[in-house]
């Protein structure tokens, strides 16, 4: 029997908050049950297992990140869109480290095709329309941007740039370089 007041949505949000506090890899049904003051077994009427719980957190995080990116892109194009999109991504990762880790969780094919997962590629392609890139260059550019954003943010949040105080200036210069690259994309051979 489902406990009154406990819903899948509340569990998912609580698990996302817990991920931000203790790390996504430490989110378990047991840890979540302790937070709700219930037994593990009582949560299994809402989630199948820890993978199901983590998948739900991943989809929530992807949705939140996509919402931020969409808001950042509204009314912008070219470099302005690139910078706004990149900053939305970076800010989300800094504010929600556990959710950001969840957004990188490997989803099974059924969940990977969920709206939240596909919106990121769609929005990145919208950003790239301002650079007039044809296919297959657009696919390559999507991968480049996501690789750069993820790489920089992952290194930054792991303390990889702690030896330098010029992290924000470096971020801005890298975005300048990406803008130049996108405006001068190499032609297909």
PDB file of C-alpha atoms in Angstrom:
ATOM      1  CA  UNK A   1       0.000   0.000   0.000  1.00  0.00           C
ATOM      2  CA  UNK A   2       1.399   3.421  -0.954  1.00  0.00           C
ATOM      3  CA  UNK A   3       2.147   5.704   1.987  1.00  0.00           C
ATOM      4  CA  UNK A   4      -0.029   8.834   2.110  1.00  0.00           C
ATOM      5  CA  UNK A   5       1.786  11.872   0.734  1.00  0.00           C
ATOM      6  CA  UNK A   6       4.545   9.868  -0.922  1.00  0.00           C
ATOM      7  CA  UNK A   7       4.333  10.102  -4.704  1.00  0.00           C
ATOM      8  CA  UNK A   8       6.715   9.265  -7.502  1.00  0.00           C
ATOM      9  CA  UNK A   9       7.112  12.992  -8.172  1.00  0.00           C
ATOM     10  CA  UNK A  10       7.970  13.779  -4.532  1.00  0.00           C
ATOM     11  CA  UNK A  11      10.402  10.862  -4.413  1.00  0.00           C
ATOM     12  CA  UNK A  12      12.067  11.968  -7.634  1.00  0.00           C
ATOM     13  CA  UNK A  13      12.483  15.559  -6.458  1.00  0.00           C
ATOM     14  CA  UNK A  14      13.742  14.408  -3.058  1.00  0.00           C
ATOM     15  CA  UNK A  15      16.220  12.072  -4.769  1.00  0.00           C
ATOM     16  CA  UNK A  16      17.405  14.951  -6.990  1.00  0.00           C
ATOM     17  CA  UNK A  17      17.895  17.155  -3.923  1.00  0.00           C
ATOM     18  CA  UNK A  18      19.738  14.308  -2.232  1.00  0.00           C
ATOM     19  CA  UNK A  19      21.962  13.924  -5.308  1.00  0.00           C
ATOM     20  CA  UNK A  20      22.939  17.591  -5.010  1.00  0.00           C
ATOM     21  CA  UNK A  21      23.793  17.055  -1.333  1.00  0.00           C
ATOM     22  CA  UNK A  22      25.616  13.704  -1.331  1.00  0.00           C
ATOM     23  CA  UNK A  23      26.348  12.965  -4.998  1.00  0.00           C
ATOM     24  CA  UNK A  24      24.249  11.181  -7.578  1.00  0.00           C
ATOM     25  CA  UNK A  25      26.216   7.944  -7.222  1.00  0.00           C
ATOM     26  CA  UNK A  26      25.207   7.818  -3.528  1.00  0.00           C
ATOM     27  CA  UNK A  27      21.465   8.090  -4.152  1.00  0.00           C
ATOM     28  CA  UNK A  28      19.859   4.816  -3.150  1.00  0.00           C
ATOM     29  CA  UNK A  29      16.375   3.689  -2.205  1.00  0.00           C
ATOM     30  CA  UNK A  30      17.652   3.212   1.364  1.00  0.00           C
ATOM     31  CA  UNK A  31      19.039   6.747   1.585  1.00  0.00           C
ATOM     32  CA  UNK A  32      15.794   8.143   0.219  1.00  0.00           C
ATOM     33  CA  UNK A  33      13.694   6.038   2.606  1.00  0.00           C
ATOM     34  CA  UNK A  34      15.691   7.374   5.562  1.00  0.00           C
ATOM     35  CA  UNK A  35      14.920  10.918   4.395  1.00  0.00           C
ATOM     36  CA  UNK A  36      11.207  10.130   4.319  1.00  0.00           C
ATOM     37  CA  UNK A  37      11.315   8.237   7.607  1.00  0.00           C
ATOM     38  CA  UNK A  38       9.973   5.065   6.024  1.00  0.00           C
ATOM     39  CA  UNK A  39      11.263   1.593   5.283  1.00  0.00           C
ATOM     40  CA  UNK A  40      12.890   0.776   1.944  1.00  0.00           C
ATOM     41  CA  UNK A  41      10.067  -1.629   1.149  1.00  0.00           C
ATOM     42  CA  UNK A  42       7.461   1.134   1.329  1.00  0.00           C
ATOM     43  CA  UNK A  43       9.158   2.981  -1.550  1.00  0.00           C
ATOM     44  CA  UNK A  44       9.061  -0.011  -3.877  1.00  0.00           C
ATOM     45  CA  UNK A  45       5.371   0.636  -4.535  1.00  0.00           C
ATOM     46  CA  UNK A  46       6.571   3.858  -6.250  1.00  0.00           C
ATOM     47  CA  UNK A  47       9.895   2.871  -7.842  1.00  0.00           C
ATOM     48  CA  UNK A  48      11.034  -0.523  -9.127  1.00  0.00           C
ATOM     49  CA  UNK A  49      14.644  -0.328  -7.973  1.00  0.00           C
ATOM     50  CA  UNK A  50      17.600   2.044  -7.677  1.00  0.00           C
ATOM     51  CA  UNK A  51      18.058   2.138 -11.471  1.00  0.00           C
ATOM     52  CA  UNK A  52      14.446   3.221 -11.911  1.00  0.00           C
ATOM     53  CA  UNK A  53      14.929   5.916  -9.251  1.00  0.00           C
ATOM     54  CA  UNK A  54      18.134   7.173 -10.858  1.00  0.00           C
ATOM     55  CA  UNK A  55      16.538   7.146 -14.315  1.00  0.00           C
ATOM     56  CA  UNK A  56      13.715   9.317 -12.978  1.00  0.00           C
ATOM     57  CA  UNK A  57      16.242  11.751 -11.490  1.00  0.00           C
ATOM     58  CA  UNK A  58      18.144  11.792 -14.787  1.00  0.00           C
ATOM     59  CA  UNK A  59      15.005  12.636 -16.754  1.00  0.00           C
ATOM     60  CA  UNK A  60      14.097  15.356 -14.226  1.00  0.00           C
ATOM     61  CA  UNK A  61      17.595  16.833 -14.525  1.00  0.00           C
ATOM     62  CA  UNK A  62      17.507  16.704 -18.333  1.00  0.00           C
ATOM     63  CA  UNK A  63      14.127  18.451 -18.278  1.00  0.00           C
ATOM     64  CA  UNK A  64      15.341  21.170 -15.928  1.00  0.00           C
ATOM     65  CA  UNK A  65      18.501  21.711 -17.958  1.00  0.00           C
ATOM     66  CA  UNK A  66      16.534  21.804 -21.215  1.00  0.00           C
ATOM     67  CA  UNK A  67      14.108  24.346 -19.736  1.00  0.00           C
ATOM     68  CA  UNK A  68      17.009  26.594 -18.726  1.00  0.00           C
ATOM     69  CA  UNK A  69      18.688  26.274 -22.093  1.00  0.00           C
ATOM     70  CA  UNK A  70      15.429  27.010 -23.928  1.00  0.00           C
ATOM     71  CA  UNK A  71      14.874  30.129 -21.852  1.00  0.00           C
ATOM     72  CA  UNK A  72      18.463  31.220 -22.510  1.00  0.00           C
ATOM     73  CA  UNK A  73      18.090  30.778 -26.288  1.00  0.00           C
ATOM     74  CA  UNK A  74      14.829  32.692 -26.617  1.00  0.00           C
ATOM     75  CA  UNK A  75      15.293  35.664 -28.924  1.00  0.00           C
ATOM     76  CA  UNK A  76      19.014  35.084 -29.435  1.00  0.00           C
ATOM     77  CA  UNK A  77      21.139  33.916 -32.330  1.00  0.00           C
ATOM     78  CA  UNK A  78      24.780  33.537 -33.275  1.00  0.00           C
ATOM     79  CA  UNK A  79      27.358  34.235 -30.600  1.00  0.00           C
ATOM     80  CA  UNK A  80      24.749  35.674 -28.238  1.00  0.00           C
ATOM     81  CA  UNK A  81      22.853  32.358 -28.362  1.00  0.00           C
ATOM     82  CA  UNK A  82      26.059  30.342 -27.965  1.00  0.00           C
ATOM     83  CA  UNK A  83      27.107  32.259 -24.845  1.00  0.00           C
ATOM     84  CA  UNK A  84      23.619  32.179 -23.299  1.00  0.00           C
ATOM     85  CA  UNK A  85      23.251  28.440 -23.950  1.00  0.00           C
ATOM     86  CA  UNK A  86      26.734  27.670 -22.614  1.00  0.00           C
ATOM     87  CA  UNK A  87      26.203  29.764 -19.486  1.00  0.00           C
ATOM     88  CA  UNK A  88      22.858  28.101 -18.778  1.00  0.00           C
ATOM     89  CA  UNK A  89      24.572  24.707 -18.988  1.00  0.00           C
ATOM     90  CA  UNK A  90      27.504  25.778 -16.806  1.00  0.00           C
ATOM     91  CA  UNK A  91      25.338  27.533 -14.215  1.00  0.00           C
ATOM     92  CA  UNK A  92      23.091  24.482 -13.875  1.00  0.00           C
ATOM     93  CA  UNK A  93      26.092  22.220 -13.306  1.00  0.00           C
ATOM     94  CA  UNK A  94      27.499  24.558 -10.656  1.00  0.00           C
ATOM     95  CA  UNK A  95      24.169  24.990  -8.842  1.00  0.00           C
ATOM     96  CA  UNK A  96      23.088  21.352  -9.062  1.00  0.00           C
ATOM     97  CA  UNK A  97      26.142  19.071  -9.155  1.00  0.00           C
ATOM     98  CA  UNK A  98      24.171  15.919  -8.362  1.00  0.00           C
ATOM     99  CA  UNK A  99      21.478  16.655 -10.907  1.00  0.00           C
ATOM    100  CA  UNK A 100      24.160  17.498 -13.479  1.00  0.00           C
ATOM    101  CA  UNK A 101      25.767  14.099 -12.856  1.00  0.00           C
ATOM    102  CA  UNK A 102      22.309  12.539 -13.235  1.00  0.00           C
ATOM    103  CA  UNK A 103      21.844  14.255 -16.593  1.00  0.00           C
ATOM    104  CA  UNK A 104      24.820  12.218 -17.828  1.00  0.00           C
ATOM    105  CA  UNK A 105      23.372   8.917 -16.544  1.00  0.00           C
ATOM    106  CA  UNK A 106      23.186   6.314 -19.289  1.00  0.00           C
ATOM    107  CA  UNK A 107      19.539   5.863 -20.159  1.00  0.00           C
ATOM    108  CA  UNK A 108      18.161   2.734 -21.776  1.00  0.00           C
ATOM    109  CA  UNK A 109      16.875   3.206 -25.347  1.00  0.00           C
ATOM    110  CA  UNK A 110      13.258   3.527 -24.175  1.00  0.00           C
ATOM    111  CA  UNK A 111      14.090   6.441 -21.868  1.00  0.00           C
ATOM    112  CA  UNK A 112      16.789   7.962 -24.077  1.00  0.00           C
ATOM    113  CA  UNK A 113      14.149   8.834 -26.629  1.00  0.00           C
ATOM    114  CA  UNK A 114      12.140  10.697 -23.993  1.00  0.00           C
ATOM    115  CA  UNK A 115      11.379  14.309 -24.797  1.00  0.00           C
ATOM    116  CA  UNK A 116      13.826  15.628 -22.207  1.00  0.00           C
ATOM    117  CA  UNK A 117      16.737  13.704 -23.705  1.00  0.00           C
ATOM    118  CA  UNK A 118      16.083  14.751 -27.302  1.00  0.00           C
ATOM    119  CA  UNK A 119      15.443  18.423 -26.497  1.00  0.00           C
ATOM    120  CA  UNK A 120      19.158  19.056 -25.888  1.00  0.00           C
ATOM    121  CA  UNK A 121      20.160  18.061 -29.380  1.00  0.00           C
ATOM    122  CA  UNK A 122      17.216  19.961 -30.856  1.00  0.00           C
ATOM    123  CA  UNK A 123      18.134  23.142 -28.981  1.00  0.00           C
ATOM    124  CA  UNK A 124      21.792  22.857 -29.917  1.00  0.00           C
ATOM    125  CA  UNK A 125      20.746  22.525 -33.553  1.00  0.00           C
ATOM    126  CA  UNK A 126      18.562  25.619 -33.122  1.00  0.00           C
ATOM    127  CA  UNK A 127      21.592  27.492 -31.810  1.00  0.00           C
ATOM    128  CA  UNK A 128      23.611  26.294 -34.817  1.00  0.00           C
ATOM    129  CA  UNK A 129      21.063  27.605 -37.329  1.00  0.00           C
ATOM    130  CA  UNK A 130      22.549  31.028 -36.635  1.00  0.00           C
ATOM    131  CA  UNK A 131      25.833  29.700 -38.016  1.00  0.00           C
ATOM    132  CA  UNK A 132      24.237  28.259 -41.182  1.00  0.00           C
ATOM    133  CA  UNK A 133      25.873  24.850 -40.864  1.00  0.00           C
ATOM    134  CA  UNK A 134      24.558  22.143 -43.181  1.00  0.00           C
ATOM    135  CA  UNK A 135      24.473  18.446 -42.335  1.00  0.00           C
ATOM    136  CA  UNK A 136      26.685  16.522 -41.570  1.00  0.00           C
ATOM    137  CA  UNK A 137      28.627  19.500 -40.171  1.00  0.00           C
ATOM    138  CA  UNK A 138      25.723  20.262 -37.841  1.00  0.00           C
ATOM    139  CA  UNK A 139      25.959  16.838 -36.189  1.00  0.00           C
ATOM    140  CA  UNK A 140      29.711  17.280 -35.770  1.00  0.00           C
ATOM    141  CA  UNK A 141      29.179  20.735 -34.263  1.00  0.00           C
ATOM    142  CA  UNK A 142      26.546  19.412 -31.815  1.00  0.00           C
ATOM    143  CA  UNK A 143      29.083  16.848 -30.615  1.00  0.00           C
ATOM    144  CA  UNK A 144      31.825  19.468 -30.390  1.00  0.00           C
ATOM    145  CA  UNK A 145      29.711  21.837 -28.312  1.00  0.00           C
ATOM    146  CA  UNK A 146      28.392  19.170 -25.966  1.00  0.00           C
ATOM    147  CA  UNK A 147      31.910  17.767 -25.583  1.00  0.00           C
ATOM    148  CA  UNK A 148      33.319  21.192 -24.793  1.00  0.00           C
ATOM    149  CA  UNK A 149      30.552  22.162 -22.355  1.00  0.00           C
ATOM    150  CA  UNK A 150      30.698  18.849 -20.533  1.00  0.00           C
ATOM    151  CA  UNK A 151      34.489  18.695 -20.505  1.00  0.00           C
ATOM    152  CA  UNK A 152      35.009  22.213 -19.214  1.00  0.00           C
ATOM    153  CA  UNK A 153      32.258  22.002 -16.602  1.00  0.00           C
ATOM    154  CA  UNK A 154      33.378  18.561 -15.419  1.00  0.00           C
ATOM    155  CA  UNK A 155      36.966  19.687 -15.004  1.00  0.00           C
ATOM    156  CA  UNK A 156      35.897  22.902 -13.309  1.00  0.00           C
ATOM    157  CA  UNK A 157      33.521  21.250 -10.830  1.00  0.00           C
ATOM    158  CA  UNK A 158      36.140  18.594 -10.030  1.00  0.00           C
ATOM    159  CA  UNK A 159      38.629  21.323  -9.122  1.00  0.00           C
ATOM    160  CA  UNK A 160      40.733  20.814 -12.230  1.00  0.00           C
ATOM    161  CA  UNK A 161      41.223  24.553 -12.716  1.00  0.00           C
ATOM    162  CA  UNK A 162      41.731  25.451  -9.058  1.00  0.00           C
ATOM    163  CA  UNK A 163      45.363  26.407  -9.723  1.00  0.00           C
ATOM    164  CA  UNK A 164      44.161  29.450 -11.664  1.00  0.00           C
ATOM    165  CA  UNK A 165      41.833  32.248 -10.655  1.00  0.00           C
ATOM    166  CA  UNK A 166      41.075  33.149 -14.288  1.00  0.00           C
ATOM    167  CA  UNK A 167      38.458  30.426 -14.807  1.00  0.00           C
ATOM    168  CA  UNK A 168      35.693  32.786 -15.955  1.00  0.00           C
ATOM    169  CA  UNK A 169      38.016  34.641 -18.321  1.00  0.00           C
ATOM    170  CA  UNK A 170      39.158  31.333 -19.798  1.00  0.00           C
ATOM    171  CA  UNK A 171      35.514  30.250 -20.233  1.00  0.00           C
ATOM    172  CA  UNK A 172      34.741  33.476 -22.101  1.00  0.00           C
ATOM    173  CA  UNK A 173      37.815  33.151 -24.354  1.00  0.00           C
ATOM    174  CA  UNK A 174      36.931  29.549 -25.144  1.00  0.00           C
ATOM    175  CA  UNK A 175      33.412  30.624 -26.116  1.00  0.00           C
ATOM    176  CA  UNK A 176      34.973  33.310 -28.346  1.00  0.00           C
ATOM    177  CA  UNK A 177      37.079  30.592 -29.983  1.00  0.00           C
ATOM    178  CA  UNK A 178      34.048  28.345 -30.477  1.00  0.00           C
ATOM    179  CA  UNK A 179      32.188  31.230 -32.097  1.00  0.00           C
ATOM    180  CA  UNK A 180      35.071  31.810 -34.527  1.00  0.00           C
ATOM    181  CA  UNK A 181      35.233  28.089 -35.296  1.00  0.00           C
ATOM    182  CA  UNK A 182      31.496  27.836 -35.925  1.00  0.00           C
ATOM    183  CA  UNK A 183      31.562  30.894 -38.213  1.00  0.00           C
ATOM    184  CA  UNK A 184      34.491  29.372 -40.144  1.00  0.00           C
ATOM    185  CA  UNK A 185      33.568  25.701 -40.088  1.00  0.00           C
ATOM    186  CA  UNK A 186      35.833  23.642 -42.364  1.00  0.00           C
ATOM    187  CA  UNK A 187      34.191  22.495 -45.562  1.00  0.00           C
ATOM    188  CA  UNK A 188      33.413  18.829 -46.122  1.00  0.00           C
ATOM    189  CA  UNK A 189      36.177  16.913 -47.904  1.00  0.00           C
TER     190      UNK A 189
END
